[in-house]
Amino acid sequence: MKRRWLIIILGILGLLMVYEFFNNRFSMIMLAIGIGSLLLRNWASKKNQNSLFMIGIFAILFSLFSNRLVLAFIVVGLLLFIGENPEIYQLIRELLTNKKPLKNQNDFVMVDFEQSSNAPYKVSKNLWFGENRETEEEIYSWEDINFTKIFGNTVFDLGNTILPKETNIILIRKGIGKTKILVPEGVAISLNTSMLLGKVLIEEEEIDLKNETFHWYSDNYQTDARKVKVMANVLIGEIEVVFL
């Protein structure tokens, strides 16, 4: 019932927003300036392209936010989005209140590095949304990992493979969600993460991050031959390193 009312309110706000926009001469002028600047950018010199792009984007944003209903539309849209994705609400609630989640669903990634491969390339599908568990197929079996997800929880299991005697790289880009990295014995790991809001858990240590960058190396990183270098960019979430 709440979802239905939110959709109805969102639709009404959208119609009112469009009506007010087309009856606001200033908004129309700013929108025209913005679109015109972006179109002129294609014919401008390289020196002026960036300036026209910035003017165009600023004018369009100013045109949109001069409408009083835009903010209300965004707020209702966010409420509807969070209501449809309880894991986001659960994560934000945990970060703000330090309460444990009611359930734990993860996107489980079995990592399998190989030193050689006959294929010149490999394409892997990124699941931007959801909490699907993927354990029956080799998701990453060629070179390093480049992982992207808008929201959701993820587990990287490094214990099901023999790592090459070199530095292996895992690159993670995530909007919202938890990330757990399972590290087997005999593997060194380094972690470099930038996070807008969240925390890093390593063994019994907990480090809170607020728009900060965190660097960490395991004790055996300089001496062990098998290494994993993790680089993560996260908006809101949690990264946990677990040694098996």
mmCIF file of C-alpha atoms in Angstrom:
data_model
loop_
_atom_site.group_PDB
_atom_site.id
_atom_site.type_symbol
_atom_site.label_atom_id
_atom_site.label_comp_id
_atom_site.label_asym_id
_atom_site.label_seq_id
_atom_site.Cartn_x
_atom_site.Cartn_y
_atom_site.Cartn_z
ATOM 1 C CA MET A 1 0.000 0.000 0.000
ATOM 2 C CA LYS A 2 2.791 2.446 0.890
ATOM 3 C CA ARG A 3 4.532 1.696 -2.398
ATOM 4 C CA ARG A 4 1.342 2.423 -4.365
ATOM 5 C CA TRP A 5 0.871 5.774 -2.627
ATOM 6 C CA LEU A 6 4.506 6.715 -3.211
ATOM 7 C CA ILE A 7 4.130 5.952 -6.927
ATOM 8 C CA ILE A 8 0.940 8.045 -7.087
ATOM 9 C CA ILE A 9 2.629 10.950 -5.263
ATOM 10 C CA LEU A 10 5.664 10.625 -7.526
ATOM 11 C CA GLY A 11 3.459 10.754 -10.619
ATOM 12 C CA ILE A 12 1.531 13.807 -9.375
ATOM 13 C CA LEU A 13 4.774 15.599 -8.487
ATOM 14 C CA GLY A 14 6.171 14.756 -11.911
ATOM 15 C CA LEU A 15 3.150 16.234 -13.708
ATOM 16 C CA LEU A 16 3.184 19.355 -11.527
ATOM 17 C CA MET A 17 6.930 19.716 -12.051
ATOM 18 C CA VAL A 18 6.570 19.582 -15.847
ATOM 19 C CA TYR A 19 3.628 22.032 -15.750
ATOM 20 C CA GLU A 20 5.510 24.514 -13.566
ATOM 21 C CA PHE A 21 8.645 24.142 -15.664
ATOM 22 C CA PHE A 22 6.922 25.076 -18.929
ATOM 23 C CA ASN A 23 5.199 28.017 -17.236
ATOM 24 C CA ASN A 24 8.458 29.394 -15.876
ATOM 25 C CA ARG A 25 10.125 31.582 -18.498
ATOM 26 C CA PHE A 26 13.404 31.775 -16.583
ATOM 27 C CA SER A 27 13.706 27.966 -16.446
ATOM 28 C CA MET A 28 13.024 27.716 -20.173
ATOM 29 C CA ILE A 29 15.685 30.334 -20.963
ATOM 30 C CA MET A 30 18.286 28.609 -18.784
ATOM 31 C CA LEU A 31 17.468 25.240 -20.337
ATOM 32 C CA ALA A 32 17.830 26.720 -23.832
ATOM 33 C CA ILE A 33 21.198 28.242 -22.869
ATOM 34 C CA GLY A 34 22.354 24.914 -21.457
ATOM 35 C CA ILE A 35 21.336 22.853 -24.480
ATOM 36 C CA GLY A 36 22.719 25.489 -26.846
ATOM 37 C CA SER A 37 26.084 25.499 -25.054
ATOM 38 C CA LEU A 38 26.343 21.723 -25.275
ATOM 39 C CA LEU A 39 25.494 21.778 -28.982
ATOM 40 C CA LEU A 40 27.963 24.597 -29.733
ATOM 41 C CA ARG A 41 30.670 22.587 -27.996
ATOM 42 C CA ASN A 42 30.848 20.276 -31.022
ATOM 43 C CA TRP A 43 31.915 23.155 -33.281
ATOM 44 C CA ALA A 44 34.021 25.110 -30.821
ATOM 45 C CA SER A 45 37.800 24.994 -30.575
ATOM 46 C CA LYS A 46 39.387 22.632 -28.066
ATOM 47 C CA LYS A 47 40.217 25.620 -25.888
ATOM 48 C CA ASN A 48 36.534 26.550 -25.495
ATOM 49 C CA GLN A 49 34.975 23.068 -25.380
ATOM 50 C CA ASN A 50 35.416 22.585 -21.640
ATOM 51 C CA SER A 51 34.061 26.058 -20.872
ATOM 52 C CA LEU A 52 30.955 25.493 -23.001
ATOM 53 C CA PHE A 53 30.436 22.087 -21.411
ATOM 54 C CA MET A 54 30.582 23.533 -17.885
ATOM 55 C CA ILE A 55 28.259 26.403 -18.837
ATOM 56 C CA GLY A 56 25.803 23.961 -20.412
ATOM 57 C CA ILE A 57 25.711 21.593 -17.437
ATOM 58 C CA PHE A 58 25.436 24.455 -14.930
ATOM 59 C CA ALA A 59 22.605 26.102 -16.888
ATOM 60 C CA ILE A 60 20.629 22.851 -17.174
ATOM 61 C CA LEU A 61 21.040 22.057 -13.472
ATOM 62 C CA PHE A 62 20.109 25.620 -12.533
ATOM 63 C CA SER A 63 17.052 25.345 -14.763
ATOM 64 C CA LEU A 64 15.948 22.110 -13.116
ATOM 65 C CA PHE A 65 16.554 23.146 -9.513
ATOM 66 C CA SER A 66 14.864 26.502 -9.992
ATOM 67 C CA ASN A 67 11.711 24.391 -9.983
ATOM 68 C CA ARG A 68 10.531 24.078 -6.381
ATOM 69 C CA LEU A 69 9.086 20.606 -6.946
ATOM 70 C CA VAL A 70 12.330 18.988 -8.131
ATOM 71 C CA LEU A 71 13.643 18.429 -4.602
ATOM 72 C CA ALA A 72 10.353 16.888 -3.478
ATOM 73 C CA PHE A 73 10.388 14.647 -6.565
ATOM 74 C CA ILE A 74 13.935 13.477 -5.750
ATOM 75 C CA VAL A 75 13.086 12.782 -2.089
ATOM 76 C CA VAL A 76 9.996 10.718 -2.956
ATOM 77 C CA GLY A 77 11.965 8.903 -5.667
ATOM 78 C CA LEU A 78 14.698 7.999 -3.168
ATOM 79 C CA LEU A 79 12.129 6.763 -0.650
ATOM 80 C CA LEU A 80 10.573 4.560 -3.325
ATOM 81 C CA PHE A 81 13.990 3.272 -4.437
ATOM 82 C CA ILE A 82 15.099 2.431 -0.878
ATOM 83 C CA GLY A 83 11.743 0.803 -0.162
ATOM 84 C CA GLU A 84 12.199 -1.467 -3.183
ATOM 85 C CA ASN A 85 15.746 -2.374 -2.096
ATOM 86 C CA PRO A 86 15.728 -3.200 1.631
ATOM 87 C CA GLU A 87 19.437 -4.101 1.609
ATOM 88 C CA ILE A 88 20.262 -0.413 1.051
ATOM 89 C CA TYR A 89 18.075 0.629 3.983
ATOM 90 C CA GLN A 90 19.642 -2.140 6.053
ATOM 91 C CA LEU A 91 23.191 -1.002 5.254
ATOM 92 C CA ILE A 92 22.510 2.698 5.938
ATOM 93 C CA ARG A 93 20.732 1.769 9.174
ATOM 94 C CA GLU A 94 23.697 -0.316 10.303
ATOM 95 C CA LEU A 95 26.257 2.383 9.452
ATOM 96 C CA LEU A 96 24.305 5.081 11.294
ATOM 97 C CA THR A 97 23.206 3.049 14.328
ATOM 98 C CA ASN A 98 25.883 0.300 14.496
ATOM 99 C CA LYS A 99 23.099 -2.295 14.575
ATOM 100 C CA LYS A 100 23.729 -5.664 12.949
ATOM 101 C CA PRO A 101 21.715 -6.588 9.844
ATOM 102 C CA LEU A 102 18.716 -8.852 10.148
ATOM 103 C CA LYS A 103 19.905 -11.044 7.257
ATOM 104 C CA ASN A 104 23.047 -11.590 5.237
ATOM 105 C CA GLN A 105 22.839 -12.065 1.481
ATOM 106 C CA ASN A 106 25.954 -11.906 -0.645
ATOM 107 C CA ASP A 107 27.055 -11.984 -4.234
ATOM 108 C CA PHE A 108 29.628 -14.789 -3.906
ATOM 109 C CA VAL A 109 32.574 -14.595 -6.296
ATOM 110 C CA MET A 110 34.839 -17.634 -6.657
ATOM 111 C CA VAL A 111 38.174 -16.252 -7.826
ATOM 112 C CA ASP A 112 40.357 -18.389 -10.094
ATOM 113 C CA PHE A 113 43.561 -16.795 -11.355
ATOM 114 C CA GLU A 114 45.428 -18.603 -14.144
ATOM 115 C CA GLN A 115 48.991 -17.961 -15.263
ATOM 116 C CA SER A 116 48.333 -18.784 -18.907
ATOM 117 C CA SER A 117 45.389 -18.741 -21.270
ATOM 118 C CA ASN A 118 44.920 -19.424 -24.984
ATOM 119 C CA ALA A 119 42.236 -16.772 -25.326
ATOM 120 C CA PRO A 120 43.453 -13.233 -26.129
ATOM 121 C CA TYR A 121 40.636 -11.710 -24.111
ATOM 122 C CA LYS A 122 37.708 -12.451 -21.855
ATOM 123 C CA VAL A 123 34.473 -10.544 -21.270
ATOM 124 C CA SER A 124 32.697 -10.903 -17.920
ATOM 125 C CA LYS A 125 29.228 -9.545 -17.233
ATOM 126 C CA ASN A 126 28.933 -7.115 -14.311
ATOM 127 C CA LEU A 127 25.726 -7.384 -12.266
ATOM 128 C CA TRP A 128 25.071 -3.806 -11.190
ATOM 129 C CA PHE A 129 22.158 -4.636 -8.895
ATOM 130 C CA GLY A 130 21.014 -7.442 -6.651
ATOM 131 C CA GLU A 131 22.276 -10.056 -4.266
ATOM 132 C CA ASN A 132 22.629 -13.098 -6.546
ATOM 133 C CA ARG A 133 24.849 -15.935 -5.380
ATOM 134 C CA GLU A 134 27.151 -17.203 -8.098
ATOM 135 C CA THR A 135 29.150 -20.265 -7.076
ATOM 136 C CA GLU A 136 28.720 -22.853 -9.801
ATOM 137 C CA GLU A 137 30.671 -21.215 -12.622
ATOM 138 C CA GLU A 138 34.107 -19.678 -12.984
ATOM 139 C CA ILE A 139 33.289 -16.002 -13.002
ATOM 140 C CA TYR A 140 36.836 -14.682 -13.076
ATOM 141 C CA SER A 141 39.398 -17.106 -14.511
ATOM 142 C CA TRP A 142 41.623 -14.845 -16.589
ATOM 143 C CA GLU A 143 44.153 -12.331 -15.356
ATOM 144 C CA ASP A 144 43.053 -9.717 -12.838
ATOM 145 C CA ILE A 145 39.619 -8.725 -11.562
ATOM 146 C CA ASN A 146 37.798 -5.550 -12.549
ATOM 147 C CA PHE A 147 34.533 -5.591 -10.574
ATOM 148 C CA THR A 148 31.735 -3.014 -10.742
ATOM 149 C CA LYS A 149 28.460 -2.967 -8.813
ATOM 150 C CA ILE A 150 26.020 -0.170 -8.026
ATOM 151 C CA PHE A 151 24.729 -1.805 -4.848
ATOM 152 C CA GLY A 152 24.785 -5.175 -3.142
ATOM 153 C CA ASN A 153 26.954 -7.323 -0.894
ATOM 154 C CA THR A 154 29.907 -9.234 -2.362
ATOM 155 C CA VAL A 155 32.285 -11.950 -1.161
ATOM 156 C CA PHE A 156 35.614 -12.526 -2.937
ATOM 157 C CA ASP A 157 36.887 -16.030 -2.131
ATOM 158 C CA LEU A 158 40.624 -16.317 -2.840
ATOM 159 C CA GLY A 159 40.860 -19.719 -1.169
ATOM 160 C CA ASN A 160 39.767 -21.782 -4.174
ATOM 161 C CA THR A 161 42.782 -21.104 -6.369
ATOM 162 C CA ILE A 162 46.556 -21.275 -6.621
ATOM 163 C CA LEU A 163 47.706 -17.722 -7.144
ATOM 164 C CA PRO A 164 50.611 -17.022 -9.509
ATOM 165 C CA LYS A 165 53.856 -15.983 -7.829
ATOM 166 C CA GLU A 166 53.352 -12.338 -8.648
ATOM 167 C CA THR A 167 51.187 -9.385 -7.675
ATOM 168 C CA ASN A 168 47.543 -10.036 -8.614
ATOM 169 C CA ILE A 169 45.138 -7.110 -8.750
ATOM 170 C CA ILE A 170 41.491 -6.782 -7.730
ATOM 171 C CA LEU A 171 39.861 -3.481 -8.714
ATOM 172 C CA ILE A 172 36.487 -2.829 -7.075
ATOM 173 C CA ARG A 173 34.101 0.017 -7.885
ATOM 174 C CA LYS A 174 30.929 -0.041 -5.825
ATOM 175 C CA GLY A 175 28.174 2.397 -4.974
ATOM 176 C CA ILE A 176 26.554 0.945 -1.865
ATOM 177 C CA GLY A 177 27.207 -2.385 -0.175
ATOM 178 C CA LYS A 178 29.466 -4.636 1.846
ATOM 179 C CA THR A 179 32.557 -6.383 0.486
ATOM 180 C CA LYS A 180 34.246 -9.350 2.163
ATOM 181 C CA ILE A 181 37.624 -10.676 0.988
ATOM 182 C CA LEU A 182 38.595 -14.201 2.079
ATOM 183 C CA VAL A 183 42.389 -14.586 2.071
ATOM 184 C CA PRO A 184 43.977 -18.061 2.351
ATOM 185 C CA GLU A 185 47.157 -18.871 4.242
ATOM 186 C CA GLY A 186 50.368 -18.048 2.387
ATOM 187 C CA VAL A 187 48.896 -15.124 0.454
ATOM 188 C CA ALA A 188 49.881 -11.528 1.204
ATOM 189 C CA ILE A 189 47.409 -8.717 0.648
ATOM 190 C CA SER A 190 47.417 -4.946 0.383
ATOM 191 C CA LEU A 191 44.304 -2.779 0.555
ATOM 192 C CA ASN A 192 43.902 0.703 -0.866
ATOM 193 C CA THR A 193 40.365 2.024 -0.529
ATOM 194 C CA SER A 194 38.650 5.388 -0.881
ATOM 195 C CA MET A 195 35.286 5.632 0.828
ATOM 196 C CA LEU A 196 32.743 8.399 1.276
ATOM 197 C CA LEU A 197 31.098 6.790 4.311
ATOM 198 C CA GLY A 198 31.737 3.401 5.866
ATOM 199 C CA LYS A 199 34.321 1.275 7.610
ATOM 200 C CA VAL A 200 37.118 -1.242 7.103
ATOM 201 C CA LEU A 201 37.331 -4.417 9.201
ATOM 202 C CA ILE A 202 40.667 -6.260 9.415
ATOM 203 C CA GLU A 203 40.857 -9.091 11.949
ATOM 204 C CA GLU A 204 39.715 -7.362 15.166
ATOM 205 C CA GLU A 205 40.374 -3.797 14.025
ATOM 206 C CA GLU A 206 37.594 -1.486 12.851
ATOM 207 C CA ILE A 207 38.443 1.748 11.050
ATOM 208 C CA ASP A 208 35.696 4.292 10.333
ATOM 209 C CA LEU A 209 36.108 6.280 7.115
ATOM 210 C CA LYS A 210 34.374 9.523 6.171
ATOM 211 C CA ASN A 211 35.512 10.788 2.782
ATOM 212 C CA GLU A 212 38.961 9.296 3.434
ATOM 213 C CA THR A 213 41.504 6.993 1.793
ATOM 214 C CA PHE A 214 42.866 3.990 3.679
ATOM 215 C CA HIS A 215 46.114 2.096 2.928
ATOM 216 C CA TRP A 216 47.021 -1.188 4.585
ATOM 217 C CA TYR A 217 49.551 -4.007 4.022
ATOM 218 C CA SER A 218 49.648 -7.436 5.664
ATOM 219 C CA ASP A 219 52.767 -8.278 7.662
ATOM 220 C CA ASN A 220 54.041 -10.722 5.051
ATOM 221 C CA TYR A 221 53.469 -8.474 2.030
ATOM 222 C CA GLN A 222 57.146 -7.698 1.401
ATOM 223 C CA THR A 223 58.343 -11.298 1.750
ATOM 224 C CA ASP A 224 55.635 -13.550 0.248
ATOM 225 C CA ALA A 225 55.759 -14.316 -3.469
ATOM 226 C CA ARG A 226 51.994 -14.607 -3.889
ATOM 227 C CA LYS A 227 50.347 -11.231 -3.419
ATOM 228 C CA VAL A 228 46.929 -9.703 -3.975
ATOM 229 C CA LYS A 229 46.594 -5.953 -4.363
ATOM 230 C CA VAL A 230 43.038 -4.742 -3.716
ATOM 231 C CA MET A 231 42.024 -1.263 -4.862
ATOM 232 C CA ALA A 232 38.469 -0.257 -3.973
ATOM 233 C CA ASN A 233 36.395 2.870 -4.527
ATOM 234 C CA VAL A 234 33.177 2.807 -2.494
ATOM 235 C CA LEU A 235 30.534 5.453 -1.837
ATOM 236 C CA ILE A 236 28.818 3.894 1.182
ATOM 237 C CA GLY A 237 29.703 0.496 2.563
ATOM 238 C CA GLU A 238 32.022 -1.799 4.406
ATOM 239 C CA ILE A 239 35.151 -3.760 3.451
ATOM 240 C CA GLU A 240 36.201 -6.735 5.547
ATOM 241 C CA VAL A 241 39.406 -8.761 5.165
ATOM 242 C CA VAL A 242 39.179 -12.282 6.605
ATOM 243 C CA PHE A 243 42.220 -14.579 6.853
ATOM 244 C CA LEU A 244 41.355 -18.258 6.430
#
